Amino acid sequence: MSLKRLDSQKDIAAYQETEGRLFSATHEELLTGWTTDIYFLKTRDVLRSAGLLETPVVAEVFTRKSGVFAGLEEVLRLFRTFPDQPEVEAIPEGSAFEAKEVLMRITGTYESFGLYETVLLGMLASSTGWATAARECVDAADGRDVLCFGARHVHPAVAPVMERAAKIAGCSAMSCILAAKLCNEEPKGTIPHAAILIVGDTVKLAKLYDTQIPAEEPRIVLVDTFKDEAEETMRVAECLGDKLAGVRLDTPGERGGVTPDLVREIRWRLDIAGYNDVQVIATGGLTPERIKMMNDAGASVYGVGSYITHGTSRDMTMDLKMVDGRPIAKRGRLPGIIDNQRLERVL
């Protein structure tokens, strides 16, 4: 059904659930306010009854932990759908920030944006948490590529949002198809264990894979499915020769996971056999600490999933700091605008 923007508590009664729908919110539901907390809708009714809904206000957004800012563009796209757009200042996406630093300032009537406090804070909180975790991995990789493989660890409705945040934080590519396309890029990834298990042999799979992907796409093959990783690496290298761009290690925890010693051995065997240009790609439960250990062992690229998706959301707070031209704040907060020279006008 077509939804109109929520305006009053009375509008809630008009909602009709579509049978069999998924439980995630549609874009229309987000943009019309249906994912906000009920108390902001009650606030509209209360302020309207007193003739105060159009009161000019200034709000500031901050969080109590440092991190890497992300989610701004999605908030701006939300605001651009408003009939009365507020003025917005913010620090740039991808910027590192300190605890309690003002990240965004919104100026306008309360009516213009107040209903969407829940929505905008959620957009910023999740994306900033993911971006912060991704930046930790990128920094640990020390110039080596980090690919985001986290889509399977979050609800599919937010997978593109998560991978976009990782990209903003410095990840070089993403595996989620929609995430990549929304960032005007192409998704990156090899081929899963399932394909190798069905084919029955890694080398046989490598040959088939070589025939089915574009010539310009790098040939990267998993080498931990059936045999010792070092043995399988050399079998694949001998099969594909100069076509082989890299081998991917994803050894499960049940067999000790991917270790620096394993990476070092494979790098050594490739080099002495003349395959110096073949990259060793490490994936599977990587953390910044493990990435640092892999660097010196010879890993070329990292694929990170769960560490990024499990990044702690940065709980965002939005406070009114000016009401009708007067400095104001709840107890415990500083009344009036808090200066931040890094804020830029973005809307």
Coordinates of C-alpha atoms in Angstrom, one line a residue:
M1 CA 0.0 0.0 0.0
S2 CA 1.0 3.6 -0.5
L3 CA 2.1 5.3 2.7
K4 CA 1.9 9.0 3.5
R5 CA 4.3 10.7 5.9
L6 CA 3.3 10.3 9.5
D7 CA 1.9 13.4 11.0
S8 CA -0.2 12.4 14.0
Q9 CA -0.9 9.4 16.2
K10 CA -4.1 9.0 14.4
D11 CA -2.2 8.0 11.3
I12 CA -1.0 4.8 12.8
A13 CA -4.5 3.2 12.6
A14 CA -4.3 3.4 8.8
Y15 CA -1.4 0.9 8.6
Q16 CA -2.3 -2.4 6.9
E17 CA 0.2 -5.2 6.9
T18 CA 0.9 -6.9 3.5
E19 CA 0.6 -10.6 3.9
G20 CA 3.8 -12.5 3.5
R21 CA 6.0 -9.3 3.6
L22 CA 9.5 -9.5 5.0
F23 CA 10.1 -8.0 8.4
S24 CA 12.6 -5.4 7.3
A25 CA 11.4 -1.8 6.6
T26 CA 10.9 -0.7 3.0
H27 CA 12.4 2.5 1.8
E28 CA 8.9 4.0 1.7
E29 CA 8.4 3.1 5.4
L30 CA 11.7 4.7 6.3
L31 CA 11.1 7.9 4.4
T32 CA 7.6 8.3 5.8
G33 CA 8.6 7.9 9.4
W34 CA 7.2 4.4 10.2
T35 CA 10.4 3.2 11.9
T36 CA 10.6 6.1 14.3
D37 CA 9.9 5.8 18.0
I38 CA 6.2 6.6 18.9
Y39 CA 7.1 9.3 21.3
F40 CA 8.3 11.6 18.5
L41 CA 4.9 11.3 16.9
K42 CA 3.2 12.1 20.3
T43 CA 5.5 15.1 20.5
R44 CA 4.1 16.4 17.2
D45 CA 0.6 16.2 18.5
V46 CA 1.5 17.9 21.8
L47 CA 3.5 20.8 20.2
R48 CA 0.9 21.3 17.5
S49 CA -1.8 21.7 20.2
A50 CA 0.2 24.5 21.8
G51 CA 1.1 26.1 18.5
L52 CA 4.8 25.3 18.9
L53 CA 5.4 22.7 16.2
E54 CA 7.1 25.3 14.0
T55 CA 9.5 26.4 16.7
P56 CA 13.0 27.1 15.3
V57 CA 15.6 24.9 16.9
V58 CA 19.3 23.9 16.6
A59 CA 20.2 20.3 17.3
E60 CA 23.6 18.7 17.7
V61 CA 24.6 15.1 17.3
F62 CA 27.5 13.4 19.2
T63 CA 28.6 10.0 20.5
R64 CA 30.5 9.1 23.7
K65 CA 33.1 7.0 21.9
S66 CA 35.7 7.9 19.3
G67 CA 35.4 6.4 15.8
V68 CA 35.2 6.9 12.1
F69 CA 32.1 8.9 10.9
A70 CA 29.8 7.3 8.3
G71 CA 26.2 7.4 7.4
L72 CA 26.0 11.1 6.5
E73 CA 25.0 10.7 2.9
E74 CA 22.1 8.4 3.8
V75 CA 20.9 11.0 6.3
L76 CA 21.1 13.7 3.7
R77 CA 19.2 11.6 1.2
L78 CA 16.5 11.3 3.8
F79 CA 16.4 15.0 4.5
R80 CA 16.2 15.8 0.8
T81 CA 12.8 14.1 0.7
F82 CA 11.4 16.6 3.3
P83 CA 9.1 19.4 2.1
D84 CA 10.9 21.8 4.4
Q85 CA 14.6 20.9 4.5
P86 CA 16.7 21.9 7.5
E87 CA 20.2 23.3 7.3
V88 CA 22.8 20.7 8.0
E89 CA 26.5 20.9 9.0
A90 CA 28.7 17.9 9.5
I91 CA 32.2 16.6 9.6
P92 CA 33.1 14.7 6.4
E93 CA 32.4 11.0 6.1
G94 CA 35.4 8.9 6.7
S95 CA 36.8 11.3 9.3
A96 CA 38.1 10.1 12.6
F97 CA 36.6 11.9 15.5
E98 CA 36.9 12.1 19.3
A99 CA 34.4 11.2 22.0
K100 CA 31.7 13.9 22.4
E101 CA 32.8 15.8 19.4
V102 CA 29.9 17.5 17.6
L103 CA 29.5 15.4 14.4
M104 CA 26.4 17.1 13.0
R105 CA 24.4 20.2 13.5
I106 CA 20.8 20.6 12.3
T107 CA 19.1 24.0 12.1
G108 CA 15.4 24.4 11.2
T109 CA 11.9 24.1 12.6
Y110 CA 11.3 21.2 14.9
E111 CA 8.5 20.2 12.6
S112 CA 10.9 19.8 9.7
F113 CA 13.0 17.0 11.1
G114 CA 12.1 16.2 14.7
L115 CA 10.0 13.1 13.8
Y116 CA 13.0 11.5 12.3
E117 CA 15.4 11.6 15.2
T118 CA 15.3 7.8 15.6
V119 CA 15.9 7.2 12.0
L120 CA 18.8 9.6 11.5
L121 CA 20.6 8.5 14.7
G122 CA 20.2 4.9 13.7
M123 CA 21.7 5.5 10.2
L124 CA 24.7 7.2 11.8
A125 CA 25.2 4.8 14.7
S126 CA 25.3 1.6 12.6
S127 CA 27.4 3.0 9.7
T128 CA 29.9 4.6 12.1
G129 CA 30.3 1.4 14.1
W130 CA 31.0 -0.6 10.9
A131 CA 33.4 2.1 9.5
T132 CA 35.3 2.3 12.8
A133 CA 35.9 -1.5 12.8
A134 CA 36.9 -1.4 9.1
R135 CA 39.4 1.4 9.6
E136 CA 41.1 -0.7 12.3
C137 CA 41.6 -3.5 9.8
V138 CA 42.8 -1.1 7.1
D139 CA 45.3 0.5 9.4
A140 CA 46.5 -2.9 10.5
A141 CA 47.0 -4.0 6.9
D142 CA 49.5 -1.2 6.5
G143 CA 48.8 -0.5 2.8
R144 CA 47.7 -3.9 1.8
D145 CA 44.2 -4.3 0.3
V146 CA 41.3 -5.2 2.7
L147 CA 38.2 -6.5 1.1
C148 CA 34.9 -6.5 3.0
F149 CA 33.2 -10.0 3.0
G150 CA 30.7 -9.2 5.8
A151 CA 27.4 -9.4 4.0
R152 CA 26.5 -12.9 5.3
H153 CA 26.9 -11.7 8.9
V154 CA 24.2 -9.0 8.9
H155 CA 20.5 -8.8 7.8
P156 CA 20.5 -8.6 4.0
A157 CA 18.5 -5.4 4.2
V158 CA 21.5 -3.5 5.7
A159 CA 24.3 -5.4 3.9
P160 CA 24.8 -2.7 1.3
V161 CA 24.8 0.0 4.1
M162 CA 27.5 -2.0 6.0
E163 CA 29.7 -2.5 3.0
R164 CA 29.4 1.1 2.0
A165 CA 30.6 2.1 5.5
A166 CA 33.5 -0.3 5.1
K167 CA 34.4 1.3 1.8
I168 CA 34.3 4.8 3.3
A169 CA 36.7 3.6 6.0
G170 CA 39.2 2.4 3.4
C171 CA 38.3 -1.1 2.3
S172 CA 39.3 -1.5 -1.3
A173 CA 36.3 -3.6 -2.5
M174 CA 33.2 -5.4 -1.4
S175 CA 31.6 -8.7 -2.2
C176 CA 27.9 -7.8 -1.9
I177 CA 26.6 -7.1 -5.4
L178 CA 24.1 -4.4 -4.5
A179 CA 26.6 -2.6 -2.2
A180 CA 29.2 -2.4 -5.0
K181 CA 26.7 -1.2 -7.6
L182 CA 25.4 1.5 -5.2
C183 CA 29.0 2.7 -4.9
N184 CA 29.5 2.7 -8.7
E185 CA 31.9 -0.2 -8.4
E186 CA 32.0 -3.9 -9.3
P187 CA 31.7 -6.6 -6.6
K188 CA 34.8 -8.6 -5.9
G189 CA 35.1 -12.3 -4.9
T190 CA 36.4 -15.7 -5.9
I191 CA 34.2 -18.8 -5.7
P192 CA 33.1 -20.7 -2.6
H193 CA 33.9 -24.0 -1.1
A194 CA 30.5 -25.3 -2.3
A195 CA 31.6 -25.2 -5.9
I196 CA 34.8 -27.1 -5.2
L197 CA 33.0 -29.7 -3.1
I198 CA 30.5 -30.3 -5.9
V199 CA 33.1 -30.5 -8.6
G200 CA 35.2 -32.7 -6.4
D201 CA 38.7 -31.4 -7.1
T202 CA 40.3 -27.9 -6.7
V203 CA 42.3 -28.1 -9.9
K204 CA 39.4 -29.3 -11.9
L205 CA 37.3 -26.4 -10.4
A206 CA 40.2 -23.9 -11.2
K207 CA 40.1 -25.0 -14.9
L208 CA 36.3 -24.6 -15.1
Y209 CA 36.5 -21.2 -13.3
D210 CA 39.1 -20.0 -15.8
T211 CA 36.7 -20.7 -18.7
Q212 CA 33.7 -18.9 -17.1
I213 CA 35.0 -15.5 -16.0
P214 CA 36.1 -12.5 -18.1
A215 CA 39.7 -12.5 -19.2
E216 CA 40.4 -9.3 -17.3
E217 CA 39.2 -10.7 -14.0
P218 CA 41.9 -12.1 -11.7
R219 CA 42.0 -15.8 -11.2
I220 CA 42.0 -16.4 -7.5
V221 CA 41.3 -19.9 -6.1
L222 CA 40.5 -21.3 -2.6
V223 CA 43.2 -23.9 -1.7
D224 CA 42.0 -25.3 1.7
T225 CA 39.1 -27.6 0.7
F226 CA 40.5 -31.1 0.1
K227 CA 44.2 -31.2 0.6
D228 CA 47.1 -29.5 2.5
E229 CA 47.0 -25.8 1.6
A230 CA 50.6 -25.7 0.4
E231 CA 50.2 -28.8 -1.8
E232 CA 46.9 -27.5 -3.3
T233 CA 48.5 -24.1 -3.9
M234 CA 51.2 -25.6 -6.0
R235 CA 48.8 -27.9 -7.9
V236 CA 46.7 -24.8 -8.8
A237 CA 49.8 -22.8 -9.7
E238 CA 51.1 -25.5 -12.1
C239 CA 47.6 -25.8 -13.6
L240 CA 46.9 -22.1 -14.3
G241 CA 50.5 -20.9 -14.6
D242 CA 50.7 -17.1 -15.3
K243 CA 47.0 -16.8 -15.2
L244 CA 46.9 -17.4 -11.5
A245 CA 46.6 -14.1 -9.7
G246 CA 46.2 -15.4 -6.1
V247 CA 45.4 -18.2 -3.8
R248 CA 42.9 -17.7 -1.0
L249 CA 43.4 -19.3 2.5
D250 CA 40.2 -19.8 4.5
T251 CA 41.3 -22.7 6.7
P252 CA 38.6 -23.3 9.4
G253 CA 39.1 -22.9 13.1
E254 CA 38.7 -26.7 13.5
R255 CA 42.0 -27.1 11.7
G256 CA 43.7 -24.2 13.4
G257 CA 42.6 -21.4 11.0
V258 CA 44.9 -19.3 8.8
T259 CA 48.2 -18.8 10.7
P260 CA 51.3 -16.7 9.9
D261 CA 53.3 -19.9 9.6
L262 CA 50.9 -21.2 7.0
V263 CA 51.1 -18.0 5.0
R264 CA 54.9 -17.9 5.3
E265 CA 55.2 -21.5 4.0
I266 CA 52.9 -20.9 1.0
R267 CA 54.6 -17.6 0.1
W268 CA 58.0 -19.4 0.3
R269 CA 56.9 -22.3 -1.9
L270 CA 55.4 -20.0 -4.5
D271 CA 58.5 -17.8 -4.6
I272 CA 61.0 -20.7 -5.0
A273 CA 58.9 -22.1 -7.8
G274 CA 58.9 -18.8 -9.7
Y275 CA 55.4 -17.7 -8.8
N276 CA 56.5 -14.5 -7.2
D277 CA 53.5 -12.5 -8.5
V278 CA 50.8 -14.8 -7.1
Q279 CA 49.2 -13.2 -4.1
V280 CA 48.4 -14.9 -0.9
I281 CA 45.0 -13.8 0.3
A282 CA 44.1 -14.5 4.0
T283 CA 40.5 -14.7 5.1
G284 CA 38.5 -16.2 7.9
G285 CA 38.0 -14.7 11.4
L286 CA 40.6 -12.0 10.9
T287 CA 41.1 -9.2 13.4
P288 CA 43.5 -6.2 13.4
E289 CA 45.9 -8.2 15.6
R290 CA 45.9 -11.2 13.3
I291 CA 46.3 -9.0 10.3
K292 CA 49.4 -7.4 11.8
M293 CA 50.9 -10.9 12.4
M294 CA 50.2 -11.9 8.7
N295 CA 51.9 -8.9 7.2
D296 CA 55.4 -10.0 7.9
A297 CA 54.5 -13.6 6.9
G298 CA 53.8 -12.5 3.4
A299 CA 50.1 -12.0 3.1
S300 CA 49.2 -9.7 0.2
V301 CA 45.4 -9.1 0.7
Y302 CA 42.9 -9.6 3.5
G303 CA 39.2 -10.5 3.4
V304 CA 37.4 -9.4 6.5
G305 CA 33.9 -10.1 7.5
S306 CA 32.8 -10.7 11.0
Y307 CA 35.2 -8.2 12.6
I308 CA 33.6 -5.4 10.6
T309 CA 30.0 -6.5 11.0
H310 CA 30.5 -7.0 14.7
G311 CA 31.9 -3.5 15.1
T312 CA 30.3 -1.8 18.1
S313 CA 27.6 0.6 17.0
R314 CA 28.4 4.2 18.1
D315 CA 25.3 5.2 20.1
M316 CA 24.4 8.6 18.8
T317 CA 22.7 11.3 20.8
M318 CA 20.9 14.4 19.4
D319 CA 20.3 17.3 21.8
L320 CA 18.4 20.5 21.2
K321 CA 20.9 23.3 22.0
M322 CA 18.9 26.3 20.8
V323 CA 15.2 26.8 21.0
D324 CA 13.6 29.9 19.4
G325 CA 17.0 31.6 19.5
R326 CA 17.8 30.9 23.1
P327 CA 20.6 28.6 24.3
I328 CA 19.2 25.6 26.1
A329 CA 20.1 22.1 27.2
K330 CA 18.9 19.3 29.5
R331 CA 20.7 19.0 32.8
G332 CA 24.2 17.7 32.5
R333 CA 24.7 19.1 29.0
L334 CA 26.1 22.5 28.0
P335 CA 23.5 25.0 26.7
G336 CA 24.0 26.6 23.3
I337 CA 26.0 25.7 20.3
I338 CA 29.4 23.9 20.8
D339 CA 31.9 25.0 18.3
N340 CA 33.6 22.5 16.0
Q341 CA 35.7 24.0 13.2
R342 CA 35.5 20.8 11.3
L343 CA 31.8 21.1 10.5
E344 CA 31.0 21.9 6.9
R345 CA 27.7 23.0 5.4
V346 CA 26.3 19.9 3.6
L347 CA 22.6 20.8 3.1

